[in-house]
């Protein structure tokens, strides 16, 4: 089964294609300017070319549903819906935080804690078991301070994501590691997506909404 994966929730615009669990191609770029609107469909074209398949051969679309950038999530969701409608294929959606933990599973960490920067001292986060990947604490928007995650001070924990940069500055957790250059990536949506497809856990394409976690607050410009 050939699946198209889209992950647009962060600074990393990421597209992948797999044939079942075999990754055929990955196209992604991390940009401070959030280039999803410019790059996403180009990356889809490149990924299809790299995988050696045509768009009409894609049998399902998997989307990193967030949390993360409001605009990035809107772009990803709109594109995923467009592909699903046009090809009459199912849509699956995976928590974007889950795509950040896979590289660290089975590496002797008690817990893996993804942290996506959500401005100021706030992060989007959850807690996962370091061996099984099982969710220990549900996804939430959390304001970091010196007392955050102190229940893990005697545990081996890895904090991953761009939010780990500010976490490293204030958390007093000597046993912990901080990996600040990790972003949600389409290549790590494969395993979870296949599980959802096997269980037929498909989204209602017409009514699907990304996992925003927080309401969008636009910036009102002052009149000149």
PDB file of C-alpha atoms in Angstrom:
ATOM      1  CA  UNK A   1       0.000   0.000   0.000  1.00  0.00           C
ATOM      2  CA  UNK A   2       1.504   3.316  -1.096  1.00  0.00           C
ATOM      3  CA  UNK A   3       0.937   6.148   1.366  1.00  0.00           C
ATOM      4  CA  UNK A   4       1.662   9.876   1.159  1.00  0.00           C
ATOM      5  CA  UNK A   5       2.701  11.549   4.448  1.00  0.00           C
ATOM      6  CA  UNK A   6       2.493  15.283   5.153  1.00  0.00           C
ATOM      7  CA  UNK A   7       3.970  16.963   8.243  1.00  0.00           C
ATOM      8  CA  UNK A   8       3.624  20.765   8.356  1.00  0.00           C
ATOM      9  CA  UNK A   9       3.120  21.513  12.047  1.00  0.00           C
ATOM     10  CA  UNK A  10       6.559  23.054  12.668  1.00  0.00           C
ATOM     11  CA  UNK A  11       9.469  24.806  10.935  1.00  0.00           C
ATOM     12  CA  UNK A  12      10.086  21.492   9.170  1.00  0.00           C
ATOM     13  CA  UNK A  13       8.061  21.126   5.977  1.00  0.00           C
ATOM     14  CA  UNK A  14       8.202  17.369   5.483  1.00  0.00           C
ATOM     15  CA  UNK A  15       6.785  14.970   2.868  1.00  0.00           C
ATOM     16  CA  UNK A  16       7.358  11.219   2.624  1.00  0.00           C
ATOM     17  CA  UNK A  17       6.066   8.256   0.666  1.00  0.00           C
ATOM     18  CA  UNK A  18       6.091   4.639   1.767  1.00  0.00           C
ATOM     19  CA  UNK A  19       5.090   1.294   0.340  1.00  0.00           C
ATOM     20  CA  UNK A  20       3.653  -0.236   3.493  1.00  0.00           C
ATOM     21  CA  UNK A  21       6.492   0.113   6.064  1.00  0.00           C
ATOM     22  CA  UNK A  22       9.232   0.667   3.446  1.00  0.00           C
ATOM     23  CA  UNK A  23      10.157   4.358   3.145  1.00  0.00           C
ATOM     24  CA  UNK A  24      10.488   5.171  -0.565  1.00  0.00           C
ATOM     25  CA  UNK A  25      11.338   8.869  -0.420  1.00  0.00           C
ATOM     26  CA  UNK A  26      11.618  11.792   2.019  1.00  0.00           C
ATOM     27  CA  UNK A  27      11.730  15.492   1.148  1.00  0.00           C
ATOM     28  CA  UNK A  28      11.972  18.004   3.986  1.00  0.00           C
ATOM     29  CA  UNK A  29      13.490  21.336   4.934  1.00  0.00           C
ATOM     30  CA  UNK A  30      13.669  23.232   8.209  1.00  0.00           C
ATOM     31  CA  UNK A  31      13.127  26.961   7.732  1.00  0.00           C
ATOM     32  CA  UNK A  32      12.781  29.743  10.271  1.00  0.00           C
ATOM     33  CA  UNK A  33      10.271  31.363   7.888  1.00  0.00           C
ATOM     34  CA  UNK A  34       7.800  28.467   7.814  1.00  0.00           C
ATOM     35  CA  UNK A  35       7.827  27.790   4.056  1.00  0.00           C
ATOM     36  CA  UNK A  36       4.957  25.290   3.930  1.00  0.00           C
ATOM     37  CA  UNK A  37       2.867  27.435   1.584  1.00  0.00           C
ATOM     38  CA  UNK A  38       5.791  27.732  -0.821  1.00  0.00           C
ATOM     39  CA  UNK A  39       7.339  24.284  -0.539  1.00  0.00           C
ATOM     40  CA  UNK A  40       4.700  21.674   0.293  1.00  0.00           C
ATOM     41  CA  UNK A  41       3.402  20.858  -3.176  1.00  0.00           C
ATOM     42  CA  UNK A  42       6.887  21.054  -4.681  1.00  0.00           C
ATOM     43  CA  UNK A  43       8.044  18.538  -2.080  1.00  0.00           C
ATOM     44  CA  UNK A  44       5.093  16.280  -2.931  1.00  0.00           C
ATOM     45  CA  UNK A  45       6.135  16.344  -6.597  1.00  0.00           C
ATOM     46  CA  UNK A  46       9.753  15.604  -5.708  1.00  0.00           C
ATOM     47  CA  UNK A  47       8.766  12.782  -3.336  1.00  0.00           C
ATOM     48  CA  UNK A  48       6.583  11.142  -5.991  1.00  0.00           C
ATOM     49  CA  UNK A  49       9.408  11.407  -8.509  1.00  0.00           C
ATOM     50  CA  UNK A  50      11.919  10.041  -6.007  1.00  0.00           C
ATOM     51  CA  UNK A  51       9.618   7.148  -5.123  1.00  0.00           C
ATOM     52  CA  UNK A  52       9.072   6.383  -8.794  1.00  0.00           C
ATOM     53  CA  UNK A  53       5.279   6.508  -8.592  1.00  0.00           C
ATOM     54  CA  UNK A  54       2.484   8.761  -9.828  1.00  0.00           C
ATOM     55  CA  UNK A  55      -0.004  10.564  -7.631  1.00  0.00           C
ATOM     56  CA  UNK A  56      -2.840   8.314  -8.797  1.00  0.00           C
ATOM     57  CA  UNK A  57      -1.005   5.320  -7.273  1.00  0.00           C
ATOM     58  CA  UNK A  58      -1.261   6.782  -3.756  1.00  0.00           C
ATOM     59  CA  UNK A  59      -3.794   4.782  -1.714  1.00  0.00           C
ATOM     60  CA  UNK A  60      -3.990   6.824   1.501  1.00  0.00           C
ATOM     61  CA  UNK A  61      -2.798  10.131   2.970  1.00  0.00           C
ATOM     62  CA  UNK A  62      -1.400  10.471   6.473  1.00  0.00           C
ATOM     63  CA  UNK A  63      -1.181  13.883   8.123  1.00  0.00           C
ATOM     64  CA  UNK A  64       0.730  15.052  11.161  1.00  0.00           C
ATOM     65  CA  UNK A  65      -2.297  16.691  12.794  1.00  0.00           C
ATOM     66  CA  UNK A  66      -0.494  18.883  15.338  1.00  0.00           C
ATOM     67  CA  UNK A  67      -0.193  20.511  17.761  1.00  0.00           C
ATOM     68  CA  UNK A  68       2.015  23.201  16.307  1.00  0.00           C
ATOM     69  CA  UNK A  69       1.911  26.168  13.959  1.00  0.00           C
ATOM     70  CA  UNK A  70      -1.675  27.214  13.261  1.00  0.00           C
ATOM     71  CA  UNK A  71      -0.915  28.323   9.711  1.00  0.00           C
ATOM     72  CA  UNK A  72       1.253  25.284   8.979  1.00  0.00           C
ATOM     73  CA  UNK A  73      -1.487  22.957  10.202  1.00  0.00           C
ATOM     74  CA  UNK A  74      -4.104  24.719   8.062  1.00  0.00           C
ATOM     75  CA  UNK A  75      -1.942  24.324   4.971  1.00  0.00           C
ATOM     76  CA  UNK A  76      -1.230  20.655   5.662  1.00  0.00           C
ATOM     77  CA  UNK A  77      -4.856  19.821   6.388  1.00  0.00           C
ATOM     78  CA  UNK A  78      -6.143  21.605   3.292  1.00  0.00           C
ATOM     79  CA  UNK A  79      -3.628  19.799   1.098  1.00  0.00           C
ATOM     80  CA  UNK A  80      -4.347  16.398   2.654  1.00  0.00           C
ATOM     81  CA  UNK A  81      -8.079  16.873   2.171  1.00  0.00           C
ATOM     82  CA  UNK A  82      -7.537  17.925  -1.429  1.00  0.00           C
ATOM     83  CA  UNK A  83      -5.547  14.794  -2.216  1.00  0.00           C
ATOM     84  CA  UNK A  84      -8.086  12.560  -0.469  1.00  0.00           C
ATOM     85  CA  UNK A  85     -11.061  14.101  -2.265  1.00  0.00           C
ATOM     86  CA  UNK A  86      -9.333  14.114  -5.640  1.00  0.00           C
ATOM     87  CA  UNK A  87      -8.146  10.519  -5.399  1.00  0.00           C
ATOM     88  CA  UNK A  88     -11.087   9.199  -3.336  1.00  0.00           C
ATOM     89  CA  UNK A  89      -8.733   7.713  -0.750  1.00  0.00           C
ATOM     90  CA  UNK A  90      -8.815   7.673   3.087  1.00  0.00           C
ATOM     91  CA  UNK A  91      -7.186  10.150   5.461  1.00  0.00           C
ATOM     92  CA  UNK A  92      -5.412   9.182   8.674  1.00  0.00           C
ATOM     93  CA  UNK A  93      -4.043  11.660  11.204  1.00  0.00           C
ATOM     94  CA  UNK A  94      -1.276  11.194  13.768  1.00  0.00           C
ATOM     95  CA  UNK A  95      -0.283  13.399  16.698  1.00  0.00           C
ATOM     96  CA  UNK A  96       2.798  15.306  15.522  1.00  0.00           C
ATOM     97  CA  UNK A  97       4.499  14.793  18.884  1.00  0.00           C
ATOM     98  CA  UNK A  98       4.510  11.046  18.227  1.00  0.00           C
ATOM     99  CA  UNK A  99       6.710  11.552  15.167  1.00  0.00           C
ATOM    100  CA  UNK A 100       9.405  13.102  17.385  1.00  0.00           C
ATOM    101  CA  UNK A 101       9.920  10.179  19.754  1.00  0.00           C
ATOM    102  CA  UNK A 102      10.631   7.245  17.429  1.00  0.00           C
ATOM    103  CA  UNK A 103      14.402   7.908  16.976  1.00  0.00           C
ATOM    104  CA  UNK A 104      14.853   7.764  20.756  1.00  0.00           C
ATOM    105  CA  UNK A 105      12.868   4.650  21.626  1.00  0.00           C
ATOM    106  CA  UNK A 106      14.904   1.819  23.143  1.00  0.00           C
ATOM    107  CA  UNK A 107      17.890   4.057  23.973  1.00  0.00           C
ATOM    108  CA  UNK A 108      17.844   3.542  27.740  1.00  0.00           C
ATOM    109  CA  UNK A 109      15.627   6.532  28.463  1.00  0.00           C
ATOM    110  CA  UNK A 110      12.901   6.136  31.061  1.00  0.00           C
ATOM    111  CA  UNK A 111      10.802   8.799  29.350  1.00  0.00           C
ATOM    112  CA  UNK A 112      10.801  10.817  26.131  1.00  0.00           C
ATOM    113  CA  UNK A 113       9.321  14.311  26.321  1.00  0.00           C
ATOM    114  CA  UNK A 114       8.766  16.194  23.039  1.00  0.00           C
ATOM    115  CA  UNK A 115       8.624  19.975  23.396  1.00  0.00           C
ATOM    116  CA  UNK A 116       7.363  22.173  20.561  1.00  0.00           C
ATOM    117  CA  UNK A 117       7.990  25.883  21.056  1.00  0.00           C
ATOM    118  CA  UNK A 118       4.688  27.747  21.474  1.00  0.00           C
ATOM    119  CA  UNK A 119       6.095  31.264  22.087  1.00  0.00           C
ATOM    120  CA  UNK A 120       7.402  32.838  25.261  1.00  0.00           C
ATOM    121  CA  UNK A 121       7.865  30.100  27.889  1.00  0.00           C
ATOM    122  CA  UNK A 122       5.039  27.910  26.637  1.00  0.00           C
ATOM    123  CA  UNK A 123       5.462  24.561  24.885  1.00  0.00           C
ATOM    124  CA  UNK A 124       3.269  21.837  23.447  1.00  0.00           C
ATOM    125  CA  UNK A 125       4.271  18.630  25.156  1.00  0.00           C
ATOM    126  CA  UNK A 126       3.382  15.099  26.201  1.00  0.00           C
ATOM    127  CA  UNK A 127       5.257  12.304  27.982  1.00  0.00           C
ATOM    128  CA  UNK A 128       5.995   8.896  26.453  1.00  0.00           C
ATOM    129  CA  UNK A 129       7.531   5.701  27.830  1.00  0.00           C
ATOM    130  CA  UNK A 130      11.124   5.480  26.644  1.00  0.00           C
ATOM    131  CA  UNK A 131      10.914   1.804  25.707  1.00  0.00           C
ATOM    132  CA  UNK A 132       7.388   1.207  24.403  1.00  0.00           C
ATOM    133  CA  UNK A 133       6.420   4.678  23.213  1.00  0.00           C
ATOM    134  CA  UNK A 134       3.187   4.430  25.175  1.00  0.00           C
ATOM    135  CA  UNK A 135       1.676   7.800  26.056  1.00  0.00           C
ATOM    136  CA  UNK A 136       2.134   8.452  29.781  1.00  0.00           C
ATOM    137  CA  UNK A 137       0.801  12.000  29.886  1.00  0.00           C
ATOM    138  CA  UNK A 138      -1.598  13.494  27.356  1.00  0.00           C
ATOM    139  CA  UNK A 139      -0.711  16.349  25.034  1.00  0.00           C
ATOM    140  CA  UNK A 140      -1.002  19.778  26.628  1.00  0.00           C
ATOM    141  CA  UNK A 141       0.130  23.369  26.369  1.00  0.00           C
ATOM    142  CA  UNK A 142       2.468  23.909  29.313  1.00  0.00           C
ATOM    143  CA  UNK A 143       4.217  26.984  30.666  1.00  0.00           C
ATOM    144  CA  UNK A 144       7.754  26.076  31.709  1.00  0.00           C
ATOM    145  CA  UNK A 145       9.252  27.175  35.011  1.00  0.00           C
ATOM    146  CA  UNK A 146      11.859  25.866  37.464  1.00  0.00           C
ATOM    147  CA  UNK A 147       9.401  23.373  38.934  1.00  0.00           C
ATOM    148  CA  UNK A 148       8.387  21.778  35.622  1.00  0.00           C
ATOM    149  CA  UNK A 149       9.005  18.028  35.273  1.00  0.00           C
ATOM    150  CA  UNK A 150      10.600  17.804  38.721  1.00  0.00           C
ATOM    151  CA  UNK A 151       8.900  14.445  39.197  1.00  0.00           C
ATOM    152  CA  UNK A 152      11.503  13.131  36.737  1.00  0.00           C
ATOM    153  CA  UNK A 153      14.595  14.472  38.520  1.00  0.00           C
ATOM    154  CA  UNK A 154      15.798  10.959  39.372  1.00  0.00           C
ATOM    155  CA  UNK A 155      14.880   9.508  35.973  1.00  0.00           C
ATOM    156  CA  UNK A 156      16.747   9.321  32.688  1.00  0.00           C
ATOM    157  CA  UNK A 157      14.739  11.604  30.407  1.00  0.00           C
ATOM    158  CA  UNK A 158      15.366  13.050  26.939  1.00  0.00           C
ATOM    159  CA  UNK A 159      13.627  16.297  26.009  1.00  0.00           C
ATOM    160  CA  UNK A 160      13.374  16.681  22.229  1.00  0.00           C
ATOM    161  CA  UNK A 161      12.314  19.568  20.005  1.00  0.00           C
ATOM    162  CA  UNK A 162      12.922  23.285  19.572  1.00  0.00           C
ATOM    163  CA  UNK A 163      11.195  23.873  22.918  1.00  0.00           C
ATOM    164  CA  UNK A 164      13.983  21.899  24.615  1.00  0.00           C
ATOM    165  CA  UNK A 165      16.296  24.879  24.117  1.00  0.00           C
ATOM    166  CA  UNK A 166      14.495  27.043  26.675  1.00  0.00           C
ATOM    167  CA  UNK A 167      13.765  24.002  28.848  1.00  0.00           C
ATOM    168  CA  UNK A 168      17.485  23.297  29.138  1.00  0.00           C
ATOM    169  CA  UNK A 169      18.062  26.819  30.458  1.00  0.00           C
ATOM    170  CA  UNK A 170      15.660  26.590  33.388  1.00  0.00           C
ATOM    171  CA  UNK A 171      15.073  22.927  34.286  1.00  0.00           C
ATOM    172  CA  UNK A 172      17.237  21.490  37.042  1.00  0.00           C
ATOM    173  CA  UNK A 173      17.372  17.904  35.804  1.00  0.00           C
ATOM    174  CA  UNK A 174      20.983  16.653  35.841  1.00  0.00           C
ATOM    175  CA  UNK A 175      20.148  13.172  34.484  1.00  0.00           C
ATOM    176  CA  UNK A 176      18.297  14.534  31.455  1.00  0.00           C
ATOM    177  CA  UNK A 177      19.418  15.065  27.860  1.00  0.00           C
ATOM    178  CA  UNK A 178      18.179  17.875  25.634  1.00  0.00           C
ATOM    179  CA  UNK A 179      18.002  17.442  21.845  1.00  0.00           C
ATOM    180  CA  UNK A 180      17.057  20.844  20.455  1.00  0.00           C
ATOM    181  CA  UNK A 181      17.305  20.203  16.702  1.00  0.00           C
ATOM    182  CA  UNK A 182      14.442  17.680  16.469  1.00  0.00           C
ATOM    183  CA  UNK A 183      11.251  18.500  14.568  1.00  0.00           C
ATOM    184  CA  UNK A 184       8.182  16.478  13.598  1.00  0.00           C
ATOM    185  CA  UNK A 185       9.044  14.522  10.435  1.00  0.00           C
ATOM    186  CA  UNK A 186       6.894  12.694   7.893  1.00  0.00           C
ATOM    187  CA  UNK A 187       9.252   9.700   7.897  1.00  0.00           C
ATOM    188  CA  UNK A 188       8.251   8.893  11.480  1.00  0.00           C
ATOM    189  CA  UNK A 189       4.523   8.862  10.749  1.00  0.00           C
ATOM    190  CA  UNK A 190       4.791   5.511   8.952  1.00  0.00           C
ATOM    191  CA  UNK A 191       4.469   3.015  11.811  1.00  0.00           C
ATOM    192  CA  UNK A 192       1.588   4.741  13.593  1.00  0.00           C
ATOM    193  CA  UNK A 193      -0.233   5.400  10.322  1.00  0.00           C
ATOM    194  CA  UNK A 194      -0.097   1.744   9.307  1.00  0.00           C
ATOM    195  CA  UNK A 195      -1.533   0.779  12.696  1.00  0.00           C
ATOM    196  CA  UNK A 196      -4.431   3.180  12.156  1.00  0.00           C
ATOM    197  CA  UNK A 197      -5.029   1.959   8.607  1.00  0.00           C
ATOM    198  CA  UNK A 198      -5.089  -1.666   9.765  1.00  0.00           C
ATOM    199  CA  UNK A 199      -7.707  -0.751  12.365  1.00  0.00           C
ATOM    200  CA  UNK A 200      -9.560   1.418   9.806  1.00  0.00           C
ATOM    201  CA  UNK A 201      -9.214   4.449  12.067  1.00  0.00           C
ATOM    202  CA  UNK A 202      -9.853   6.913   9.249  1.00  0.00           C
ATOM    203  CA  UNK A 203     -10.775  10.568   9.611  1.00  0.00           C
ATOM    204  CA  UNK A 204     -13.967  12.074   8.226  1.00  0.00           C
ATOM    205  CA  UNK A 205     -12.333  14.067   5.448  1.00  0.00           C
ATOM    206  CA  UNK A 206     -15.151  16.616   5.248  1.00  0.00           C
ATOM    207  CA  UNK A 207     -15.150  17.488   8.938  1.00  0.00           C
ATOM    208  CA  UNK A 208     -11.536  16.838   9.955  1.00  0.00           C
ATOM    209  CA  UNK A 209      -9.796  19.665  11.830  1.00  0.00           C
ATOM    210  CA  UNK A 210      -6.141  19.711  12.922  1.00  0.00           C
ATOM    211  CA  UNK A 211      -5.209  19.414  16.588  1.00  0.00           C
ATOM    212  CA  UNK A 212      -4.729  23.111  17.313  1.00  0.00           C
ATOM    213  CA  UNK A 213      -4.741  22.658  21.102  1.00  0.00           C
ATOM    214  CA  UNK A 214      -5.169  26.418  21.517  1.00  0.00           C
ATOM    215  CA  UNK A 215      -7.409  28.960  19.805  1.00  0.00           C
ATOM    216  CA  UNK A 216      -5.771  31.109  17.151  1.00  0.00           C
ATOM    217  CA  UNK A 217      -5.118  34.712  18.140  1.00  0.00           C
ATOM    218  CA  UNK A 218      -4.207  36.968  15.238  1.00  0.00           C
ATOM    219  CA  UNK A 219      -2.154  40.125  15.552  1.00  0.00           C
ATOM    220  CA  UNK A 220      -4.115  43.300  14.909  1.00  0.00           C
ATOM    221  CA  UNK A 221      -2.068  45.928  13.117  1.00  0.00           C
ATOM    222  CA  UNK A 222      -2.235  49.520  14.282  1.00  0.00           C
ATOM    223  CA  UNK A 223      -3.689  51.994  11.816  1.00  0.00           C
ATOM    224  CA  UNK A 224      -1.128  54.429  10.481  1.00  0.00           C
TER     225      UNK A 224
END
